[in-house]
XYZ file of C-alpha atoms in Angstrom:
752
model
C -38.743 -28.299 -5.176
C -40.857 -26.664 -2.639
C -42.945 -23.280 -3.350
C -40.690 -21.528 -0.627
C -37.560 -22.467 -2.697
C -39.039 -21.566 -5.944
C -40.296 -18.078 -4.611
C -36.780 -17.390 -3.644
C -35.897 -14.079 -5.334
C -33.467 -14.631 -8.225
C -31.283 -12.083 -9.922
C -29.009 -12.093 -12.997
C -26.734 -9.797 -14.857
C -28.098 -7.505 -17.405
C -25.243 -7.906 -19.716
C -21.747 -9.473 -20.543
C -20.238 -5.769 -20.602
C -21.882 -5.152 -17.288
C -20.518 -8.301 -15.191
C -17.128 -7.842 -16.918
C -17.410 -4.066 -15.398
C -18.798 -5.268 -12.057
C -15.722 -7.703 -11.711
C -13.071 -5.358 -12.754
C -14.890 -2.703 -10.645
C -14.160 -5.086 -7.452
C -10.622 -5.375 -8.434
C -9.969 -1.744 -9.220
C -9.412 -0.012 -5.949
C -7.047 1.926 -4.251
C -4.377 -0.728 -4.606
C -4.112 0.160 -8.134
C -3.289 3.902 -7.678
C -1.521 3.946 -4.688
C -0.366 0.324 -3.138
C 1.145 -0.839 -6.600
C 3.511 2.019 -7.434
C 4.875 2.092 -4.170
C 5.784 -1.670 -4.112
C 7.249 -1.712 -7.439
C 9.561 1.237 -6.814
C 10.431 -0.487 -3.588
C 11.366 -3.723 -4.768
C 13.530 -3.380 -7.825
C 11.395 -1.099 -10.242
C 11.333 -2.986 -13.490
C 12.579 -5.927 -11.955
C 9.596 -6.190 -9.717
C 7.357 -6.634 -12.768
C 9.093 -10.042 -13.570
C 7.545 -11.801 -10.297
C 4.809 -9.602 -10.784
C 3.901 -10.938 -14.176
C 4.603 -14.586 -13.398
C 2.601 -14.429 -10.227
C -0.530 -12.888 -12.132
C 0.285 -15.931 -14.907
C 0.564 -18.772 -12.439
C -1.797 -17.367 -9.607
C -3.761 -14.406 -10.822
C -5.120 -15.551 -13.956
C -5.519 -19.258 -12.985
C -7.625 -18.431 -9.686
C -9.653 -16.310 -11.451
C -10.428 -18.866 -13.997
C -11.176 -21.203 -11.313
C -13.304 -18.929 -9.307
C -15.427 -17.852 -12.286
C -15.816 -21.433 -13.505
C -16.819 -22.658 -9.809
C -19.058 -19.917 -9.254
C -21.190 -20.530 -12.361
C -21.098 -24.238 -11.677
C -22.707 -23.413 -7.933
C -25.232 -21.060 -9.690
C -26.632 -24.118 -11.713
C -27.755 -25.793 -8.242
C -29.356 -22.531 -7.126
C -26.312 -21.190 -4.898
C -24.873 -17.654 -5.208
C -22.868 -17.616 -1.981
C -19.539 -19.515 -0.955
C -20.872 -21.798 1.820
C -23.760 -23.113 -0.709
C -21.133 -23.206 -3.612
C -18.660 -25.266 -1.487
C -21.182 -27.490 -0.446
C -21.753 -28.875 -4.345
C -18.277 -28.354 -5.144
C -17.149 -30.895 -2.419
C -19.952 -32.990 -1.101
C -18.806 -33.037 2.316
C -20.280 -31.714 5.694
C -17.227 -29.609 6.348
C -17.326 -27.831 2.838
C -20.026 -25.441 3.692
C -18.089 -24.326 6.874
C -15.099 -23.810 4.848
C -17.124 -21.377 2.622
C -17.498 -19.099 5.654
C -14.285 -17.749 4.628
C -16.045 -16.394 1.528
C -18.355 -14.437 3.538
C -16.279 -13.447 6.227
C -13.468 -11.723 4.042
C -15.720 -9.488 2.006
C -17.566 -8.488 4.971
C -14.890 -7.343 7.201
C -13.171 -5.988 4.635
C -16.214 -3.616 3.917
C -15.916 -2.493 7.785
C -12.596 -0.915 7.344
C -12.609 -0.149 3.408
C -15.631 1.821 3.585
C -13.966 4.200 6.012
C -10.852 4.603 3.798
C -13.347 5.725 0.905
C -14.606 8.277 3.260
C -11.223 9.773 3.591
C -10.877 9.928 -0.042
C -14.451 11.589 -0.227
C -13.202 14.435 2.580
C -10.037 14.978 0.430
C -12.019 15.710 -2.468
C -14.436 17.765 -0.940
C -11.803 19.692 1.073
C -9.677 20.296 -2.417
C -12.907 21.532 -4.029
C -13.487 24.246 -1.102
C -9.724 25.155 -0.622
C -9.632 24.118 2.914
C -6.871 21.518 1.752
C -4.665 24.272 0.568
C -1.793 23.713 3.057
C 1.097 24.521 1.176
C 4.151 22.464 0.164
C 4.922 20.911 3.421
C 4.321 17.209 3.620
C 4.472 17.606 7.227
C 1.441 19.865 7.270
C -0.671 17.364 5.526
C 0.766 14.604 7.444
C -0.807 16.483 10.785
C -3.903 17.028 8.946
C -4.476 13.429 7.867
C -3.395 12.497 11.637
C -6.239 14.654 12.973
C -8.714 13.765 10.483
C -8.684 10.120 11.203
C -8.285 10.395 14.680
C -5.087 8.683 15.087
C -4.061 11.007 17.882
C -6.118 8.787 20.320
C -8.927 5.950 20.724
C -12.251 7.633 20.446
C -11.245 11.021 19.046
C -13.307 10.773 16.144
C -16.549 10.752 18.602
C -15.302 12.943 21.141
C -14.128 16.766 21.159
C -12.366 19.210 23.611
C -12.470 19.064 27.096
C -14.902 21.518 28.931
C -14.224 23.819 31.897
C -14.393 20.764 34.136
C -12.149 18.798 32.590
C -14.280 16.631 31.082
C -14.418 15.349 27.343
C -17.199 16.665 25.629
C -18.996 14.420 23.185
C -18.787 15.873 19.593
C -18.701 13.936 16.039
C -15.506 15.155 14.083
C -16.152 16.186 10.358
C -14.975 12.476 9.120
C -17.664 10.362 10.889
C -20.196 12.372 8.679
C -18.264 11.765 5.781
C -17.988 8.211 6.515
C -22.006 8.404 6.801
C -22.296 9.292 3.656
C -20.280 7.066 2.213
C -22.048 4.310 4.054
C -25.428 5.437 3.020
C -24.204 5.733 -1.026
C -22.927 2.120 -0.655
C -26.319 0.636 0.789
C -28.218 2.341 -1.719
C -26.861 0.776 -4.368
C -26.671 -2.510 -3.040
C -30.185 -2.342 -1.912
C -31.064 -1.643 -5.362
C -29.839 -5.166 -6.226
C -27.471 -6.585 -8.628
C -28.636 -5.089 -12.150
C -30.154 -2.181 -11.387
C -27.817 -1.261 -8.588
C -24.108 -2.415 -8.468
C -24.311 -3.301 -12.780
C -25.823 0.335 -13.263
C -23.512 2.122 -11.382
C -20.279 0.006 -12.386
C -21.246 0.939 -16.085
C -21.146 4.477 -15.294
C -18.436 4.552 -12.844
C -15.648 2.423 -14.552
C -15.501 4.556 -17.900
C -15.362 7.703 -15.606
C -12.658 6.311 -13.194
C -10.392 5.232 -16.141
C -11.121 8.687 -18.151
C -10.431 10.730 -14.935
C -6.916 8.517 -14.333
C -6.074 8.879 -17.946
C -6.525 12.704 -17.473
C -4.381 12.778 -14.147
C -1.781 10.652 -16.040
C -1.649 13.034 -19.027
C -1.121 15.928 -16.368
C 1.394 14.733 -15.231
C 3.326 13.541 -18.120
C 2.959 16.927 -19.542
C 4.446 18.484 -16.661
C 7.699 20.597 -17.113
C 10.843 20.028 -15.808
C 11.526 21.348 -12.419
C 14.564 23.023 -11.315
C 17.162 21.274 -9.557
C 17.311 22.234 -5.847
C 20.712 22.814 -4.008
C 21.160 21.190 -0.608
C 19.585 23.094 2.270
C 23.054 25.042 3.302
C 22.957 26.707 -0.075
C 19.151 27.040 -0.537
C 17.885 28.609 2.678
C 19.893 31.529 2.992
C 17.935 32.732 -0.063
C 14.586 31.411 0.882
C 14.297 32.799 4.371
C 14.212 36.105 6.009
C 17.928 37.213 6.853
C 17.395 37.193 10.412
C 16.001 33.350 10.643
C 18.823 32.451 8.617
C 21.370 34.276 10.794
C 19.711 32.156 13.566
C 20.061 29.089 11.940
C 23.973 29.677 10.994
C 24.870 30.769 14.550
C 23.518 27.291 15.653
C 25.794 25.833 13.088
C 28.758 27.934 14.308
C 28.703 27.392 18.078
C 31.378 25.219 19.075
C 29.159 23.272 21.536
C 26.309 22.290 19.131
C 25.839 18.569 18.158
C 24.577 17.198 14.900
C 21.064 16.081 16.473
C 20.719 19.633 17.995
C 21.472 21.092 14.637
C 19.066 18.805 13.164
C 16.048 20.276 15.515
C 17.049 23.671 14.610
C 16.881 22.780 10.858
C 13.568 21.312 11.047
C 11.938 24.437 13.079
C 13.617 26.584 9.850
C 12.035 24.489 7.367
C 8.620 24.661 9.135
C 8.908 28.155 9.663
C 9.368 28.551 5.801
C 6.433 26.275 4.693
C 4.502 28.403 6.842
C 5.519 31.281 5.719
C 5.104 30.609 2.196
C 1.501 29.407 2.967
C 0.645 32.522 4.629
C 2.828 34.876 2.104
C 4.672 36.469 4.857
C 7.167 38.706 3.983
C 10.768 37.642 3.475
C 9.809 34.025 2.483
C 10.680 33.210 -1.266
C 8.256 30.659 -2.247
C 10.210 30.534 -5.955
C 13.568 29.347 -4.444
C 13.174 25.191 -4.589
C 13.881 23.840 -1.069
C 13.868 20.529 0.007
C 14.484 19.266 3.636
C 17.378 16.932 4.036
C 16.748 13.151 4.052
C 18.427 9.673 4.258
C 22.395 10.160 4.867
C 21.794 13.792 4.588
C 19.468 13.752 7.500
C 21.708 11.627 9.730
C 24.140 12.728 12.315
C 27.182 12.382 10.273
C 25.132 13.964 7.187
C 24.462 17.151 9.457
C 28.055 17.266 10.406
C 28.792 17.716 7.039
C 26.312 20.582 6.517
C 27.847 22.345 9.911
C 31.261 21.769 8.456
C 30.342 23.467 5.242
C 28.791 26.384 6.892
C 31.900 27.066 9.373
C 34.294 27.049 6.067
C 32.114 29.926 4.756
C 34.156 31.558 2.087
C 36.831 28.704 1.968
C 34.141 26.173 0.810
C 33.909 27.552 -2.417
C 36.692 25.185 -4.217
C 34.772 22.303 -2.911
C 31.070 24.132 -4.306
C 32.761 24.639 -7.620
C 34.220 20.961 -7.739
C 30.554 19.390 -6.877
C 29.258 21.279 -9.922
C 31.914 19.951 -12.024
C 31.442 16.625 -11.168
C 27.449 16.715 -11.181
C 27.940 18.484 -15.072
C 30.322 15.531 -16.199
C 28.891 12.611 -14.811
C 26.577 10.527 -17.185
C 22.934 9.519 -16.455
C 24.115 5.752 -15.624
C 26.997 6.790 -13.399
C 24.265 9.040 -11.125
C 22.298 6.135 -11.195
C 24.995 3.705 -10.204
C 25.798 6.057 -7.163
C 22.553 6.073 -6.098
C 22.221 2.408 -6.074
C 25.591 2.364 -4.001
C 24.139 4.584 -1.515
C 21.161 2.092 -0.996
C 23.307 -0.776 -0.699
C 25.507 1.241 1.712
C 22.351 2.232 4.094
C 21.298 -1.460 3.853
C 24.592 -2.664 4.935
C 25.101 -0.447 7.361
C 21.618 -1.456 9.161
C 23.277 -4.930 8.923
C 26.133 -4.185 10.484
C 24.701 -2.432 13.453
C 22.569 -5.638 13.976
C 25.268 -7.646 13.738
C 27.482 -5.784 16.306
C 24.359 -5.345 18.706
C 23.508 -9.248 18.538
C 27.378 -9.628 19.484
C 27.027 -7.154 22.576
C 23.860 -8.695 23.606
C 25.411 -12.409 23.385
C 28.529 -11.241 25.344
C 26.351 -9.235 28.227
C 23.924 -12.590 28.657
C 27.230 -14.846 29.053
C 28.400 -12.498 31.604
C 25.308 -12.328 33.497
C 25.747 -16.162 33.418
C 29.504 -16.108 34.289
C 30.277 -18.154 31.408
C 31.939 -17.403 28.265
C 29.784 -16.672 25.164
C 29.091 -19.401 22.789
C 32.392 -19.573 20.423
C 30.550 -21.066 17.582
C 27.930 -17.994 17.458
C 30.477 -15.627 18.315
C 32.692 -16.662 15.507
C 29.674 -16.714 13.099
C 29.087 -13.054 13.926
C 32.457 -11.917 13.504
C 32.700 -13.799 10.189
C 29.512 -11.798 9.370
C 30.965 -8.213 10.573
C 34.497 -8.605 8.448
C 32.393 -9.728 5.378
C 29.794 -6.725 5.908
C 33.027 -4.445 6.305
C 34.475 -5.335 3.044
C 31.477 -5.249 1.167
C 31.373 -1.479 2.505
C 34.768 -0.970 1.511
C 33.891 -2.197 -2.070
C 31.262 0.500 -2.202
C 33.608 3.127 -1.022
C 36.302 1.924 -3.606
C 33.758 2.198 -6.335
C 32.400 5.649 -5.631
C 35.786 6.871 -5.306
C 36.440 5.358 -9.052
C 33.200 6.729 -10.585
C 33.925 10.423 -9.349
C 37.485 10.201 -10.526
C 36.383 9.097 -13.920
C 35.226 12.665 -14.201
C 38.727 14.184 -14.392
C 37.575 16.730 -11.936
C 40.658 15.993 -9.428
C 40.611 15.361 -6.022
C 37.641 16.455 -3.597
C 38.594 19.865 -1.770
C 38.394 18.683 1.941
C 36.562 20.566 4.535
C 38.550 18.223 7.384
C 39.628 20.943 9.137
C 36.241 22.367 9.773
C 35.049 19.034 10.348
C 37.245 18.179 13.293
C 36.085 21.130 15.146
C 32.099 19.480 15.324
C 30.911 17.994 18.552
C 31.033 14.512 17.270
C 33.388 11.792 18.008
C 34.628 10.792 14.419
C 38.335 10.219 13.438
C 39.749 12.039 10.199
C 39.060 9.132 7.858
C 35.502 8.656 9.174
C 34.961 12.515 8.380
C 36.882 12.221 5.133
C 34.704 8.939 3.969
C 31.454 10.758 5.300
C 32.279 13.894 3.222
C 32.688 11.579 0.006
C 29.402 9.934 0.835
C 27.578 13.260 1.372
C 29.288 14.919 -2.109
C 28.396 11.564 -3.986
C 24.633 11.997 -3.186
C 24.780 15.934 -4.420
C 26.420 15.179 -7.378
C 24.022 12.338 -8.095
C 21.209 14.252 -8.528
C 19.039 13.701 -11.509
C 17.320 16.083 -13.475
C 13.655 16.473 -12.194
C 11.628 15.358 -15.247
C 8.733 13.251 -15.292
C 10.758 10.565 -17.460
C 13.378 10.534 -14.858
C 10.600 9.649 -12.527
C 9.417 6.936 -14.645
C 13.007 5.837 -14.935
C 13.477 5.621 -11.465
C 10.229 3.795 -10.932
C 10.870 1.291 -13.932
C 14.460 0.677 -14.487
C 15.479 -2.893 -13.570
C 17.452 -3.563 -10.490
C 18.053 -7.274 -11.358
C 19.689 -8.252 -8.168
C 16.469 -7.721 -6.261
C 15.256 -10.762 -7.793
C 17.363 -12.913 -5.406
C 15.768 -11.476 -2.635
C 12.560 -13.501 -1.256
C 10.326 -10.442 0.074
C 10.227 -9.284 -3.680
C 8.514 -12.304 -4.931
C 6.184 -12.324 -1.661
C 5.649 -8.695 -2.206
C 4.284 -9.422 -5.912
C 2.646 -12.447 -4.986
C 0.583 -10.353 -2.292
C 0.034 -7.302 -4.669
C -1.549 -9.772 -7.426
C -3.963 -11.077 -4.457
C -4.566 -7.738 -3.245
C -5.167 -6.319 -6.936
C -7.378 -9.091 -8.347
C -9.844 -9.755 -5.461
C -9.044 -13.213 -5.801
C -9.647 -15.314 -2.652
C -12.350 -12.953 -1.739
C -15.357 -14.855 -2.551
C -16.869 -11.948 -4.690
C -15.920 -13.457 -7.776
C -17.466 -16.753 -6.944
C -20.762 -15.006 -5.982
C -21.004 -12.861 -9.188
C -19.995 -15.422 -11.597
C -22.958 -17.709 -9.865
C -25.827 -15.103 -11.466
C -24.431 -16.161 -15.123
C -26.514 -18.474 -17.311
C -24.907 -21.561 -17.966
C -23.480 -21.185 -21.165
C -22.626 -17.748 -20.355
C -18.666 -17.368 -20.885
C -16.307 -17.400 -17.964
C -13.001 -17.732 -19.773
C -12.748 -14.720 -21.824
C -15.088 -12.965 -19.155
C -12.297 -13.723 -16.475
C -9.288 -12.522 -18.781
C -11.138 -9.258 -19.743
C -11.974 -8.207 -16.396
C -8.212 -9.056 -15.281
C -6.813 -7.179 -17.799
C -8.774 -4.190 -17.354
C -7.681 -4.125 -13.570
C -3.972 -4.602 -14.835
C -4.304 -1.670 -17.332
C -5.676 0.465 -14.393
C -2.800 -0.728 -12.428
C 0.318 -0.666 -14.386
C -0.121 1.542 -16.885
C -2.480 4.219 -15.241
C -1.389 3.709 -11.553
C 2.354 3.763 -12.371
C 2.297 6.730 -14.345
C 0.943 9.183 -11.473
C 1.911 8.840 -8.161
C 5.831 8.111 -7.946
C 6.911 9.793 -11.115
C 4.944 13.064 -9.776
C 6.712 12.868 -6.438
C 10.043 12.234 -7.967
C 9.339 15.820 -9.932
C 8.513 17.799 -7.120
C 9.781 16.426 -4.188
C 13.231 15.278 -5.881
C 14.884 11.311 -5.337
C 15.791 11.665 -1.895
C 12.314 12.517 -0.784
C 10.994 9.959 -3.200
C 13.269 7.192 -1.851
C 12.329 8.256 1.885
C 8.313 8.079 0.884
C 8.790 4.574 -0.604
C 11.229 3.218 2.367
C 8.487 3.936 4.613
C 6.338 1.309 3.003
C 3.060 3.342 3.927
C 0.267 3.479 1.341
C -1.548 6.180 3.616
C 1.613 8.362 3.628
C 2.034 8.295 -0.002
C -1.504 8.895 -0.855
C -2.559 11.243 2.080
C 0.543 12.722 3.091
C 2.599 13.038 0.046
C 0.958 13.479 -2.999
C -1.096 16.693 -1.546
C 2.118 18.407 -1.248
C 2.939 17.099 -4.655
C -0.094 18.635 -5.917
C 0.649 21.845 -4.163
C 3.506 22.235 -6.305
C 1.364 21.647 -9.454
C -0.319 24.338 -11.608
C -3.766 23.902 -11.051
C -2.962 21.332 -8.349
C -6.082 22.243 -6.303
C -8.397 20.782 -9.058
C -5.738 17.775 -10.094
C -6.352 16.709 -6.042
C -9.730 17.149 -6.337
C -10.073 15.121 -9.459
C -7.304 12.389 -8.164
C -9.042 11.949 -4.538
C -12.543 11.446 -6.620
C -10.950 8.884 -8.719
C -9.796 7.237 -5.496
C -13.467 7.498 -3.886
C -15.051 6.251 -7.397
C -12.442 3.393 -7.572
C -13.338 2.823 -3.816
C -16.967 2.347 -4.381
C -17.026 -0.026 -7.076
C -14.723 -2.445 -5.135
C -17.060 -1.898 -1.755
C -19.976 -2.452 -3.914
C -19.106 -6.072 -4.417
C -18.022 -6.944 -1.208
C -21.718 -7.154 0.260
C -23.101 -9.365 -2.327
C -21.798 -12.597 -1.001
C -23.199 -12.340 2.230
C -26.735 -10.757 0.915
C -27.031 -13.954 -1.415
C -26.508 -15.918 1.592
C -29.223 -14.489 3.729
C -31.652 -14.583 0.817
C -31.044 -18.455 -0.215
C -30.529 -19.543 3.515
C -33.315 -17.962 5.282
C -35.624 -16.951 2.056
C -35.322 -12.990 3.153
C -36.290 -10.336 0.828
C -33.596 -8.026 -0.344
C -34.735 -5.362 2.028
C -34.469 -7.317 5.230
C -31.181 -8.882 3.998
C -29.528 -5.518 3.297
C -31.240 -4.242 6.578
C -29.199 -6.989 8.539
C -25.847 -6.558 6.997
C -25.995 -2.664 7.292
C -26.398 -3.390 11.224
C -23.449 -6.071 11.247
C -21.097 -3.595 9.232
C -21.765 -0.726 10.907
C -20.898 -2.435 14.114
C -17.613 -3.435 12.425
C -17.152 0.272 10.661
C -17.752 1.749 13.974
C -15.381 -0.507 15.650
C -12.502 0.500 13.350
C -13.620 4.312 13.876
C -13.505 4.161 17.822
C -9.729 2.385 17.687
C -8.357 4.888 15.474
C -5.297 5.583 17.539
C -2.697 4.702 14.871
C -5.396 3.068 13.089
C -5.535 -0.217 15.133
C -8.326 -2.238 14.537
C -7.980 -1.084 10.781
C -4.588 -2.559 10.759
C -5.834 -5.786 12.475
C -8.689 -6.603 10.497
C -6.738 -5.908 7.313
C -3.865 -8.485 8.676
C -6.263 -11.465 9.907
C -8.822 -11.085 7.249
C -7.244 -8.941 4.243
C -4.263 -10.842 3.989
C -4.196 -14.478 6.105
C -7.582 -15.438 5.281
C -7.340 -14.473 1.903
C -4.420 -16.525 1.325
C -6.033 -19.304 3.056
C -9.416 -19.086 0.923
C -7.428 -19.126 -2.262
C -4.936 -22.136 -1.489
C -8.316 -24.003 -0.546
C -10.033 -22.971 -4.101
C -6.993 -23.980 -6.135
C -7.084 -27.419 -4.233
C -10.849 -27.868 -4.877
C -10.205 -26.810 -8.498
C -7.376 -28.880 -9.243
C -7.675 -32.173 -7.262
C -11.517 -32.543 -5.666
C -13.203 -31.669 -8.757
C -10.326 -32.687 -11.042
C -8.400 -30.774 -14.137
C -10.426 -32.629 -16.723
C -13.904 -31.956 -15.397
C -12.926 -28.290 -13.994
C -12.137 -27.432 -17.524
C -15.025 -29.203 -19.298
C -17.276 -26.659 -17.066
C -15.123 -23.833 -17.827
C -15.219 -24.184 -21.535
C -19.198 -24.665 -21.992
C -20.372 -21.621 -23.836
C -16.811 -20.328 -23.648
C -15.600 -18.113 -26.650
C -12.099 -19.179 -26.084
C -10.871 -22.111 -24.548
C -8.209 -22.151 -21.434
C -4.394 -23.255 -22.932
C -3.791 -26.959 -21.928
C -0.671 -25.950 -19.946
C -2.692 -24.024 -17.286
C -4.115 -27.556 -16.333
C -0.664 -28.597 -15.333
C -0.276 -24.932 -13.608
C -3.354 -25.136 -11.845
C -3.019 -28.349 -10.482
C 0.698 -28.503 -9.232
C 2.525 -25.114 -9.712
C 0.022 -22.810 -8.333
C -0.792 -24.639 -5.007
C 3.023 -25.170 -4.556
C 3.787 -21.499 -5.325
C 0.811 -20.438 -2.894
C 1.850 -22.784 -0.145
C 5.524 -21.646 -0.334
C 4.775 -18.024 -0.318
C 2.296 -18.561 2.520
C 4.972 -20.698 4.464
C 7.570 -17.823 3.954
C 4.901 -14.920 4.565
C 4.174 -16.871 7.810
C 7.731 -17.197 8.984
C 8.065 -13.243 8.694
C 4.711 -12.059 9.966
C 2.759 -14.609 12.037
C 4.745 -14.637 15.333
C 4.865 -10.901 15.784
C 0.941 -10.456 15.017
C 0.264 -12.951 17.700
C 2.404 -11.141 20.156
C 0.340 -7.964 19.251
C -2.876 -9.488 20.669
C -1.092 -9.809 24.474
C 0.618 -6.211 23.798
C -2.273 -3.949 22.611
C -5.631 -4.708 23.939
C -7.249 -2.915 21.071
C -5.562 -5.562 19.184
C -7.169 -8.205 21.250
C -10.468 -6.758 21.240
C -10.663 -6.657 17.415
C -9.581 -10.043 16.951
C -12.078 -11.362 19.495
C -14.774 -9.515 17.516
C -13.684 -11.058 14.349
C -13.832 -14.391 16.054
C -17.369 -13.655 16.911
C -18.342 -12.823 13.733
C -16.941 -16.191 12.453
C -18.750 -18.163 15.015
C -21.999 -16.285 14.308
C -21.599 -17.082 10.439
C -20.898 -21.045 11.432
C -24.557 -21.007 13.323
C -26.084 -19.305 10.622
C -24.576 -21.529 7.808
C -25.700 -24.478 10.040
C -29.399 -23.219 10.220
C -29.270 -22.464 6.427
C -27.856 -26.126 5.733
C -31.008 -27.561 7.478
C -33.160 -25.462 5.246
C -31.707 -26.330 2.034
C -31.615 -29.827 3.350
C -35.607 -29.624 3.823
C -36.300 -28.171 0.507
C -33.903 -30.271 -1.518
C -31.671 -27.188 -2.520
C -28.281 -28.220 -4.101
C -29.234 -31.619 -4.997
C -29.847 -31.091 -8.678
C -29.767 -28.396 -10.986
C -32.359 -25.768 -11.014
C -33.904 -24.408 -14.125
C -33.157 -20.999 -15.552
């Protein structure tokens, strides 16, 4: 071995605990506390945990062990980056270029992840200063978040207002400075190296993060039951000034008012209410629990029922009395049944509308050609339409059966007032709409934390037959454990040749699962349920936005909590810490590559990587409209490339190296052995599972994503940027390979 190679700087972990906490830190991040609870609640609650833990056992743990083992093996040959490690795992000229994914993935994810971290830092700071006290209206926080992150337009973060001549003034917005602080903090610890920087920070940050999460979880679990709000037609009169309520009521009573027009007036009234509470204006009562209409209550039919109630006046009292009687008599399980029926009906109605629309389009296309529509296709659509209508009839009948079981008698009808509403519905349709609206009212659960936990964890076993649920579970495991990133390969390569990888890998994964399932599952959804209620919680979950839950909804939840300002500060401080522990790990693979490929010192490699990642981060910051660049990078690198790399790793471990040789390497110095059944799982089950999931995923997402490149120039530019980065990495790998060949690196094991 040449002098140049032997002088190349080498690093090692300071302790076994340090490497476990560092690997756990790379996995524990925003996905644990925001993405996981939303995924679980949206995909069957407790039922989601079945495919989740199956994915953990046949994908998460096996790939984790494979990465730890292959990383340590590559480290024996002096390699600490995936191109070098792949070159000794598979002695093929192409292997090192396949390993480029292990550089591309963490580097690109860092480019946008560090920006998201800065959002958390900004929120924690604004909570500490009191500037994030925006009241109880989620819309206020949504507007704040949109403006803070520059989603209004591209370039909004680096430009200010227009001057007197109409020109845009150059002005860096506050979030840019939070980004710079976050960027510098990351590189400070990265520059200090593996043991003095990353390991030392994770030893401090991980226990603090877990303690903070436990503290917030305890606070949520000990919150008292919240009053159950009445629907807005009965609660707003008590919460608004008389003049404002009279104006809203006049709109409802006006014969020409349509439900969509009424909805606009209701939205305006709620905005006035939330603003009035925040500014302590006279006439607004913040002690009255009031929630905006969501779901069916916010539809045209639901708004029509509310208008009919207001038009009925005192004559609606029998209906209100009946509602209270049914609500009291229904059991918890019956209320949950009614909620399940509502979700099923919403889904079926959407499917029915799509079927009817497809028939209309097919007929229109045939008429345009002057020919009859395809008989077979039309027959299939009509058959589907009949089947869907039958299912809807079954839901209506079941709903009536549940309510009738209370013995409260027939529902007092508002039909004489509903038929006066400017909406083209038959009497039967109005009656069915009132029954559906009433079922939502009587199915309201007591707003306790434990009912919130029940909503999240009670299993809906019918969801197990949906492919999307399994896709979501597998995707969450990838996202959560950081497998397929290339990070664990690099971290494990710094282990000594007899350091344990089996128990260490299992411990790091278990730490992540504790943070995700136990701590992440106890905060976001239960607290949202407690303060915003069932309907609003469902609405948030159905939107499927991690950002919406974390930065729009939870701040409104904290605003309802005693000492919510400080809970919010701790929560977003926790998210910032979780983000930092993850992002610190993302650049080590590329730093290791620059050091071993070009014999660079730490300062030079960190500086070079800093410039590259800064260019990518600025791309994300500039193309801020609807977070376009961030979303594009997250899809093509943070999802697509991760699936590809993880699948390649499993094939390498199980087929190229072979299970026997792989397990022999894994068991060297191991405190425990991998159960033999995992040999079969790693060789057959995991790759088949991954390829199946990947095929379904491509079918659902790939075509739309490709089309986006042609529809949106910002998406195309971001993809081109990613391609340039990948080609640049190919060039660097080619140059590094020549250097390795000259010094003989990788040909034999190196001395420790």
